[in-house]
Amino acid sequence: MRYALGIEYDGSDYLGWQRLSEGSTVQAAVEQALSFVAHHPVQVVCSGRTDAGVHARCQVIHFDSEAVRTDRAWVLGTNTQLPRDVRVLWCKTMPDDFHARYSARARRYRYTILNRNIPPAMQRHFLSWERLPLDADAMHEAAQAIRGEQDFTTFRTVKCQAKHPNRDLHDISVQRHGEEVIVEVQANAFLHHMVRNIVGSLIVIGRGEKPVGWMAELLALKDRTKAAPTAPAEGLVFLGAKYPSEWQLPAQVTL
């Protein structure tokens, strides 16, 4: 039987989602908890990997098990075995052809910048900080130049293992809410560090150090060394993947 789970986590104390030979990862914690409930080893597949220090509002995973458990039992039992910074939100029995990664049609991220003179004491693991005033309108205007299907070589890390740099960026917005500047982005998929690299260059524009047209220039250069430094992991939240309605998943992850 195949199951899909929605998981939220605070990634502050983890080396990222993906299981490693050593060190604490979210995947390892989830697999250990599920294996306890299933009474057999369980391996999971996620909708999108997150890096060290990055959080998730609704990471979707799937796993297979012949253990007889209700969806509610998977949720409650797994949560009793998870650390406090990881929680299963829901479980749904799925057809065998559902795949957490390949069935998804989009992924969404949010990056939050606290823009004031003083760094945060509260929520500091969920906020990036910028002391200099940011022009959110200029950042939003600049970001529109990278929408659509593009070669995002400029905004991928040199360690990125993706087969090609092309991605379809569906939407990107930058808005100010009081002291916070919030960047939201949706694409069919993302390259390694792509969101943080985009945000890093938008911050430079927001400070007034580069013109609005700089984002378009960077995209055309296809050269990572010409762009700004990668924005910090703090502040980045993987909101989750989006799936076609035919899978009948919760509204939070449905197109």
PDB file of C-alpha atoms in Angstrom:
ATOM      1  CA  MET A   1       0.000   0.000   0.000  1.00  0.00           C
ATOM      2  CA  ARG A   2       1.246   3.494  -0.844  1.00  0.00           C
ATOM      3  CA  TYR A   3       0.752   6.423   1.513  1.00  0.00           C
ATOM      4  CA  ALA A   4       1.314  10.168   1.184  1.00  0.00           C
ATOM      5  CA  LEU A   5       2.163  12.288   4.211  1.00  0.00           C
ATOM      6  CA  GLY A   6       2.292  16.041   4.727  1.00  0.00           C
ATOM      7  CA  ILE A   7       5.120  17.056   7.077  1.00  0.00           C
ATOM      8  CA  GLU A   8       6.148  20.356   8.630  1.00  0.00           C
ATOM      9  CA  TYR A   9       9.501  20.930  10.242  1.00  0.00           C
ATOM     10  CA  ASP A  10      11.829  23.486  11.737  1.00  0.00           C
ATOM     11  CA  GLY A  11      15.076  22.809   9.902  1.00  0.00           C
ATOM     12  CA  SER A  12      17.293  24.836  12.248  1.00  0.00           C
ATOM     13  CA  ASP A  13      19.013  21.839  13.862  1.00  0.00           C
ATOM     14  CA  TYR A  14      19.242  19.603  10.781  1.00  0.00           C
ATOM     15  CA  LEU A  15      21.746  19.219   7.966  1.00  0.00           C
ATOM     16  CA  GLY A  16      18.856  19.331   5.518  1.00  0.00           C
ATOM     17  CA  TRP A  17      16.193  16.895   4.402  1.00  0.00           C
ATOM     18  CA  GLN A  18      18.276  14.198   2.724  1.00  0.00           C
ATOM     19  CA  ARG A  19      19.585  11.283   4.784  1.00  0.00           C
ATOM     20  CA  LEU A  20      23.380  11.334   5.231  1.00  0.00           C
ATOM     21  CA  SER A  21      25.906   8.782   6.448  1.00  0.00           C
ATOM     22  CA  GLU A  22      26.337  10.885   9.585  1.00  0.00           C
ATOM     23  CA  GLY A  23      24.652  13.923  11.091  1.00  0.00           C
ATOM     24  CA  SER A  24      21.034  14.756  11.847  1.00  0.00           C
ATOM     25  CA  THR A  25      18.600  14.989   8.911  1.00  0.00           C
ATOM     26  CA  VAL A  26      14.834  15.269   8.661  1.00  0.00           C
ATOM     27  CA  GLN A  27      14.527  12.253   6.370  1.00  0.00           C
ATOM     28  CA  ALA A  28      16.360  10.035   8.856  1.00  0.00           C
ATOM     29  CA  ALA A  29      14.077  11.161  11.686  1.00  0.00           C
ATOM     30  CA  VAL A  30      10.933  10.536   9.629  1.00  0.00           C
ATOM     31  CA  GLU A  31      12.064   7.119   8.397  1.00  0.00           C
ATOM     32  CA  GLN A  32      13.002   6.011  11.901  1.00  0.00           C
ATOM     33  CA  ALA A  33       9.580   7.037  13.244  1.00  0.00           C
ATOM     34  CA  LEU A  34       7.651   5.405  10.388  1.00  0.00           C
ATOM     35  CA  SER A  35       9.682   2.213  10.709  1.00  0.00           C
ATOM     36  CA  PHE A  36       8.726   2.002  14.385  1.00  0.00           C
ATOM     37  CA  VAL A  37       5.026   2.308  13.555  1.00  0.00           C
ATOM     38  CA  ALA A  38       5.215  -0.095  10.591  1.00  0.00           C
ATOM     39  CA  HIS A  39       7.366  -2.671  12.430  1.00  0.00           C
ATOM     40  CA  HIS A  40       9.613  -2.870   9.361  1.00  0.00           C
ATOM     41  CA  PRO A  41      12.188  -0.591   7.683  1.00  0.00           C
ATOM     42  CA  VAL A  42      10.562   2.266   5.739  1.00  0.00           C
ATOM     43  CA  GLN A  43      12.168   4.481   3.119  1.00  0.00           C
ATOM     44  CA  VAL A  44      10.478   7.673   1.941  1.00  0.00           C
ATOM     45  CA  VAL A  45      10.538   9.867  -1.176  1.00  0.00           C
ATOM     46  CA  CYS A  46      10.029  13.621  -0.822  1.00  0.00           C
ATOM     47  CA  SER A  47       8.573  16.266  -3.131  1.00  0.00           C
ATOM     48  CA  GLY A  48      11.631  18.504  -2.842  1.00  0.00           C
ATOM     49  CA  ARG A  49      14.855  18.411  -0.805  1.00  0.00           C
ATOM     50  CA  THR A  50      15.663  21.266   1.554  1.00  0.00           C
ATOM     51  CA  ASP A  51      19.117  22.432   2.639  1.00  0.00           C
ATOM     52  CA  ALA A  52      20.558  22.776   6.116  1.00  0.00           C
ATOM     53  CA  GLY A  53      18.618  25.292   8.180  1.00  0.00           C
ATOM     54  CA  VAL A  54      15.693  25.483   5.751  1.00  0.00           C
ATOM     55  CA  HIS A  55      12.166  24.837   7.017  1.00  0.00           C
ATOM     56  CA  ALA A  56       9.064  23.272   5.471  1.00  0.00           C
ATOM     57  CA  ARG A  57       5.414  24.163   5.928  1.00  0.00           C
ATOM     58  CA  CYS A  58       4.133  21.078   4.105  1.00  0.00           C
ATOM     59  CA  GLN A  59       6.741  18.716   2.700  1.00  0.00           C
ATOM     60  CA  VAL A  60       4.951  15.884   0.877  1.00  0.00           C
ATOM     61  CA  ILE A  61       6.428  12.391   0.993  1.00  0.00           C
ATOM     62  CA  HIS A  62       5.317   8.922  -0.028  1.00  0.00           C
ATOM     63  CA  PHE A  63       6.224   5.491   1.275  1.00  0.00           C
ATOM     64  CA  ASP A  64       5.061   1.897   0.838  1.00  0.00           C
ATOM     65  CA  SER A  65       4.011  -0.484   3.584  1.00  0.00           C
ATOM     66  CA  GLU A  66       1.925  -3.629   3.956  1.00  0.00           C
ATOM     67  CA  ALA A  67       1.368  -2.883   7.636  1.00  0.00           C
ATOM     68  CA  VAL A  68      -2.342  -2.593   8.429  1.00  0.00           C
ATOM     69  CA  ARG A  69      -2.775   0.947   9.797  1.00  0.00           C
ATOM     70  CA  THR A  70      -5.418   3.608   9.344  1.00  0.00           C
ATOM     71  CA  ASP A  71      -4.388   7.025   8.016  1.00  0.00           C
ATOM     72  CA  ARG A  72      -5.051   8.434  11.488  1.00  0.00           C
ATOM     73  CA  ALA A  73      -2.868   5.769  13.101  1.00  0.00           C
ATOM     74  CA  TRP A  74       0.044   6.637  10.817  1.00  0.00           C
ATOM     75  CA  VAL A  75      -0.247  10.308  11.823  1.00  0.00           C
ATOM     76  CA  LEU A  76      -0.634   9.804  15.563  1.00  0.00           C
ATOM     77  CA  GLY A  77       1.825   6.922  15.881  1.00  0.00           C
ATOM     78  CA  THR A  78       4.547   8.593  13.841  1.00  0.00           C
ATOM     79  CA  ASN A  79       4.254  11.862  15.758  1.00  0.00           C
ATOM     80  CA  THR A  80       4.851  10.067  19.047  1.00  0.00           C
ATOM     81  CA  GLN A  81       8.251   8.967  17.679  1.00  0.00           C
ATOM     82  CA  LEU A  82       9.335  12.239  16.082  1.00  0.00           C
ATOM     83  CA  PRO A  83      11.351  15.036  17.679  1.00  0.00           C
ATOM     84  CA  ARG A  84       9.358  18.134  18.593  1.00  0.00           C
ATOM     85  CA  ASP A  85      10.570  20.089  15.557  1.00  0.00           C
ATOM     86  CA  VAL A  86       9.062  17.617  13.039  1.00  0.00           C
ATOM     87  CA  ARG A  87       5.349  16.796  12.736  1.00  0.00           C
ATOM     88  CA  VAL A  88       3.143  14.782  10.401  1.00  0.00           C
ATOM     89  CA  LEU A  89       0.124  16.910   9.455  1.00  0.00           C
ATOM     90  CA  TRP A  90      -1.933  14.368   7.511  1.00  0.00           C
ATOM     91  CA  CYS A  91      -1.824  10.976   5.822  1.00  0.00           C
ATOM     92  CA  LYS A  92      -3.695   9.726   2.780  1.00  0.00           C
ATOM     93  CA  THR A  93      -3.790   6.290   1.179  1.00  0.00           C
ATOM     94  CA  MET A  94      -2.754   6.688  -2.462  1.00  0.00           C
ATOM     95  CA  PRO A  95      -2.762   4.721  -5.724  1.00  0.00           C
ATOM     96  CA  ASP A  96       0.472   2.882  -6.443  1.00  0.00           C
ATOM     97  CA  ASP A  97       1.361   5.250  -9.301  1.00  0.00           C
ATOM     98  CA  PHE A  98       1.449   8.340  -7.094  1.00  0.00           C
ATOM     99  CA  HIS A  99       4.954   9.741  -6.656  1.00  0.00           C
ATOM    100  CA  ALA A 100       5.713  12.594  -4.259  1.00  0.00           C
ATOM    101  CA  ARG A 101       8.344  14.042  -6.585  1.00  0.00           C
ATOM    102  CA  TYR A 102       7.282  13.166 -10.109  1.00  0.00           C
ATOM    103  CA  SER A 103       3.536  13.698  -9.647  1.00  0.00           C
ATOM    104  CA  ALA A 104       4.086  17.283  -8.462  1.00  0.00           C
ATOM    105  CA  ARG A 105       3.559  20.079 -10.989  1.00  0.00           C
ATOM    106  CA  ALA A 106       4.935  22.998  -8.956  1.00  0.00           C
ATOM    107  CA  ARG A 107       6.888  23.900  -5.821  1.00  0.00           C
ATOM    108  CA  ARG A 108       6.529  27.021  -3.692  1.00  0.00           C
ATOM    109  CA  TYR A 109       8.934  28.857  -1.399  1.00  0.00           C
ATOM    110  CA  ARG A 110       8.721  31.908   0.843  1.00  0.00           C
ATOM    111  CA  TYR A 111      11.706  33.972   1.972  1.00  0.00           C
ATOM    112  CA  THR A 112      11.192  36.484   4.795  1.00  0.00           C
ATOM    113  CA  ILE A 113      13.588  39.352   5.497  1.00  0.00           C
ATOM    114  CA  LEU A 114      13.365  41.417   8.663  1.00  0.00           C
ATOM    115  CA  ASN A 115      14.290  44.899   7.455  1.00  0.00           C
ATOM    116  CA  ARG A 116      15.188  47.096  10.437  1.00  0.00           C
ATOM    117  CA  ASN A 117      18.223  48.379  12.343  1.00  0.00           C
ATOM    118  CA  ILE A 118      18.147  45.658  14.995  1.00  0.00           C
ATOM    119  CA  PRO A 119      18.435  41.907  14.275  1.00  0.00           C
ATOM    120  CA  PRO A 120      15.634  39.672  15.566  1.00  0.00           C
ATOM    121  CA  ALA A 121      15.459  38.051  18.967  1.00  0.00           C
ATOM    122  CA  MET A 122      12.072  36.443  18.385  1.00  0.00           C
ATOM    123  CA  GLN A 123      11.611  34.041  15.413  1.00  0.00           C
ATOM    124  CA  ARG A 124      15.288  34.482  14.519  1.00  0.00           C
ATOM    125  CA  HIS A 125      15.507  31.017  12.955  1.00  0.00           C
ATOM    126  CA  PHE A 126      12.713  31.916  10.543  1.00  0.00           C
ATOM    127  CA  LEU A 127      13.912  35.361   9.488  1.00  0.00           C
ATOM    128  CA  SER A 128      16.799  36.695   7.495  1.00  0.00           C
ATOM    129  CA  TRP A 129      17.937  40.182   8.507  1.00  0.00           C
ATOM    130  CA  GLU A 130      18.879  43.232   6.480  1.00  0.00           C
ATOM    131  CA  ARG A 131      19.858  46.469   8.249  1.00  0.00           C
ATOM    132  CA  LEU A 132      19.788  48.807   5.233  1.00  0.00           C
ATOM    133  CA  PRO A 133      16.362  49.954   3.960  1.00  0.00           C
ATOM    134  CA  LEU A 134      15.001  47.828   1.108  1.00  0.00           C
ATOM    135  CA  ASP A 135      12.821  49.068  -1.741  1.00  0.00           C
ATOM    136  CA  ALA A 136      10.376  46.168  -2.057  1.00  0.00           C
ATOM    137  CA  ASP A 137       8.686  47.703  -5.119  1.00  0.00           C
ATOM    138  CA  ALA A 138      11.991  47.846  -6.990  1.00  0.00           C
ATOM    139  CA  MET A 139      12.741  44.266  -5.969  1.00  0.00           C
ATOM    140  CA  HIS A 140       9.337  43.117  -7.230  1.00  0.00           C
ATOM    141  CA  GLU A 141       9.764  44.907 -10.551  1.00  0.00           C
ATOM    142  CA  ALA A 142      13.229  43.436 -11.039  1.00  0.00           C
ATOM    143  CA  ALA A 143      12.033  39.924 -10.238  1.00  0.00           C
ATOM    144  CA  GLN A 144       9.479  39.914 -13.060  1.00  0.00           C
ATOM    145  CA  ALA A 145      12.315  39.694 -15.598  1.00  0.00           C
ATOM    146  CA  ILE A 146      13.125  36.130 -14.577  1.00  0.00           C
ATOM    147  CA  ARG A 147       9.609  34.700 -14.894  1.00  0.00           C
ATOM    148  CA  GLY A 148       8.912  31.975 -17.432  1.00  0.00           C
ATOM    149  CA  GLU A 149      11.026  29.137 -18.760  1.00  0.00           C
ATOM    150  CA  GLN A 150      14.628  30.258 -18.472  1.00  0.00           C
ATOM    151  CA  ASP A 151      18.210  29.092 -18.151  1.00  0.00           C
ATOM    152  CA  PHE A 152      18.962  29.790 -14.461  1.00  0.00           C
ATOM    153  CA  THR A 153      22.692  29.050 -14.553  1.00  0.00           C
ATOM    154  CA  THR A 154      23.398  32.397 -12.857  1.00  0.00           C
ATOM    155  CA  PHE A 155      21.262  31.382  -9.881  1.00  0.00           C
ATOM    156  CA  ARG A 156      22.408  27.802  -9.314  1.00  0.00           C
ATOM    157  CA  THR A 157      25.220  26.694  -7.029  1.00  0.00           C
ATOM    158  CA  VAL A 158      28.324  25.232  -8.638  1.00  0.00           C
ATOM    159  CA  LYS A 159      27.556  22.051  -6.669  1.00  0.00           C
ATOM    160  CA  CYS A 160      24.123  21.660  -8.275  1.00  0.00           C
ATOM    161  CA  GLN A 161      23.681  18.154  -9.680  1.00  0.00           C
ATOM    162  CA  ALA A 162      20.662  18.883 -11.886  1.00  0.00           C
ATOM    163  CA  LYS A 163      20.991  17.586 -15.451  1.00  0.00           C
ATOM    164  CA  HIS A 164      20.226  21.016 -16.949  1.00  0.00           C
ATOM    165  CA  PRO A 165      19.710  24.610 -15.689  1.00  0.00           C
ATOM    166  CA  ASN A 166      16.308  25.233 -17.287  1.00  0.00           C
ATOM    167  CA  ARG A 167      13.323  25.802 -15.021  1.00  0.00           C
ATOM    168  CA  ASP A 168       9.884  27.328 -15.507  1.00  0.00           C
ATOM    169  CA  LEU A 169       9.389  30.063 -12.920  1.00  0.00           C
ATOM    170  CA  HIS A 170       5.610  30.476 -12.742  1.00  0.00           C
ATOM    171  CA  ASP A 171       5.411  33.454 -10.415  1.00  0.00           C
ATOM    172  CA  ILE A 172       7.511  35.616  -8.112  1.00  0.00           C
ATOM    173  CA  SER A 173       6.431  38.486  -5.893  1.00  0.00           C
ATOM    174  CA  VAL A 174       8.076  40.818  -3.385  1.00  0.00           C
ATOM    175  CA  GLN A 175       5.913  42.631  -0.853  1.00  0.00           C
ATOM    176  CA  ARG A 176       6.513  44.651   2.281  1.00  0.00           C
ATOM    177  CA  HIS A 177       4.465  43.968   5.391  1.00  0.00           C
ATOM    178  CA  GLY A 178       5.607  46.391   8.058  1.00  0.00           C
ATOM    179  CA  GLU A 179       9.226  45.573   8.898  1.00  0.00           C
ATOM    180  CA  GLU A 180       9.189  42.377   6.833  1.00  0.00           C
ATOM    181  CA  VAL A 181       9.965  42.032   3.122  1.00  0.00           C
ATOM    182  CA  ILE A 182       8.541  38.774   1.810  1.00  0.00           C
ATOM    183  CA  VAL A 183       9.582  37.033  -1.415  1.00  0.00           C
ATOM    184  CA  GLU A 184       7.282  34.286  -2.672  1.00  0.00           C
ATOM    185  CA  VAL A 185       8.187  32.158  -5.671  1.00  0.00           C
ATOM    186  CA  GLN A 186       6.623  29.234  -7.513  1.00  0.00           C
ATOM    187  CA  ALA A 187       8.198  27.141 -10.257  1.00  0.00           C
ATOM    188  CA  ASN A 188       7.867  23.691 -11.758  1.00  0.00           C
ATOM    189  CA  ALA A 189      11.090  22.828  -9.885  1.00  0.00           C
ATOM    190  CA  PHE A 190      14.153  24.542  -8.435  1.00  0.00           C
ATOM    191  CA  LEU A 191      17.904  24.231  -8.776  1.00  0.00           C
ATOM    192  CA  HIS A 192      20.207  23.904  -5.761  1.00  0.00           C
ATOM    193  CA  HIS A 193      20.245  27.254  -3.872  1.00  0.00           C
ATOM    194  CA  MET A 194      18.201  28.838  -6.678  1.00  0.00           C
ATOM    195  CA  VAL A 195      15.767  30.708  -4.419  1.00  0.00           C
ATOM    196  CA  ARG A 196      18.461  31.956  -2.038  1.00  0.00           C
ATOM    197  CA  ASN A 197      20.635  33.080  -4.949  1.00  0.00           C
ATOM    198  CA  ILE A 198      17.737  34.979  -6.505  1.00  0.00           C
ATOM    199  CA  VAL A 199      16.942  36.641  -3.179  1.00  0.00           C
ATOM    200  CA  GLY A 200      20.584  37.578  -2.657  1.00  0.00           C
ATOM    201  CA  SER A 201      20.616  39.575  -5.892  1.00  0.00           C
ATOM    202  CA  LEU A 202      17.195  41.106  -5.227  1.00  0.00           C
ATOM    203  CA  ILE A 203      18.490  42.425  -1.894  1.00  0.00           C
ATOM    204  CA  VAL A 204      21.294  44.256  -3.712  1.00  0.00           C
ATOM    205  CA  ILE A 205      18.685  45.903  -5.935  1.00  0.00           C
ATOM    206  CA  GLY A 206      16.520  46.668  -2.917  1.00  0.00           C
ATOM    207  CA  ARG A 207      19.416  48.542  -1.308  1.00  0.00           C
ATOM    208  CA  GLY A 208      19.736  50.667  -4.440  1.00  0.00           C
ATOM    209  CA  GLU A 209      23.206  49.353  -5.253  1.00  0.00           C
ATOM    210  CA  LYS A 210      22.098  47.967  -8.629  1.00  0.00           C
ATOM    211  CA  PRO A 211      19.327  49.069 -11.032  1.00  0.00           C
ATOM    212  CA  VAL A 212      16.068  47.205 -11.575  1.00  0.00           C
ATOM    213  CA  GLY A 213      17.342  45.897 -14.917  1.00  0.00           C
ATOM    214  CA  TRP A 214      20.234  44.069 -13.279  1.00  0.00           C
ATOM    215  CA  MET A 215      18.230  40.852 -12.761  1.00  0.00           C
ATOM    216  CA  ALA A 216      17.611  40.534 -16.495  1.00  0.00           C
ATOM    217  CA  GLU A 217      21.305  41.166 -17.164  1.00  0.00           C
ATOM    218  CA  LEU A 218      22.341  38.492 -14.676  1.00  0.00           C
ATOM    219  CA  LEU A 219      19.986  35.948 -16.187  1.00  0.00           C
ATOM    220  CA  ALA A 220      21.437  36.575 -19.656  1.00  0.00           C
ATOM    221  CA  LEU A 221      25.043  36.266 -18.455  1.00  0.00           C
ATOM    222  CA  LYS A 222      24.588  32.643 -17.285  1.00  0.00           C
ATOM    223  CA  ASP A 223      27.470  33.171 -14.861  1.00  0.00           C
ATOM    224  CA  ARG A 224      27.062  32.512 -11.124  1.00  0.00           C
ATOM    225  CA  THR A 225      30.125  34.622 -10.295  1.00  0.00           C
ATOM    226  CA  LYS A 226      28.445  37.801 -11.560  1.00  0.00           C
ATOM    227  CA  ALA A 227      25.495  37.632  -9.146  1.00  0.00           C
ATOM    228  CA  ALA A 228      25.276  38.552  -5.457  1.00  0.00           C
ATOM    229  CA  PRO A 229      26.168  36.173  -2.603  1.00  0.00           C
ATOM    230  CA  THR A 230      23.665  33.506  -1.575  1.00  0.00           C
ATOM    231  CA  ALA A 231      21.099  34.736   0.951  1.00  0.00           C
ATOM    232  CA  PRO A 232      21.203  32.987   4.372  1.00  0.00           C
ATOM    233  CA  ALA A 233      19.183  29.821   4.960  1.00  0.00           C
ATOM    234  CA  GLU A 234      17.283  31.492   7.798  1.00  0.00           C
ATOM    235  CA  GLY A 235      14.120  32.950   6.365  1.00  0.00           C
ATOM    236  CA  LEU A 236      13.565  30.287   3.710  1.00  0.00           C
ATOM    237  CA  VAL A 237      10.500  28.073   4.042  1.00  0.00           C
ATOM    238  CA  PHE A 238       9.463  25.385   1.584  1.00  0.00           C
ATOM    239  CA  LEU A 239       5.714  25.926   1.458  1.00  0.00           C
ATOM    240  CA  GLY A 240       5.243  22.669  -0.409  1.00  0.00           C
ATOM    241  CA  ALA A 241       4.583  21.064  -3.746  1.00  0.00           C
ATOM    242  CA  LYS A 242       1.395  21.372  -5.803  1.00  0.00           C
ATOM    243  CA  TYR A 243      -0.377  18.380  -7.365  1.00  0.00           C
ATOM    244  CA  PRO A 244      -3.203  17.968  -9.890  1.00  0.00           C
ATOM    245  CA  SER A 245      -6.648  17.702  -8.316  1.00  0.00           C
ATOM    246  CA  GLU A 246      -7.021  14.118  -9.559  1.00  0.00           C
ATOM    247  CA  TRP A 247      -4.891  12.953  -6.608  1.00  0.00           C
ATOM    248  CA  GLN A 248      -7.450  14.360  -4.152  1.00  0.00           C
ATOM    249  CA  LEU A 249      -4.805  15.600  -1.728  1.00  0.00           C
ATOM    250  CA  PRO A 250      -5.494  18.378   0.822  1.00  0.00           C
ATOM    251  CA  ALA A 251      -6.181  21.827  -0.660  1.00  0.00           C
ATOM    252  CA  GLN A 252      -2.847  23.131   0.671  1.00  0.00           C
ATOM    253  CA  VAL A 253      -0.969  21.008  -1.896  1.00  0.00           C
ATOM    254  CA  THR A 254      -3.497  20.947  -4.746  1.00  0.00           C
ATOM    255  CA  LEU A 255      -3.380  23.136  -7.850  1.00  0.00           C
TER     256      LEU A 255
END
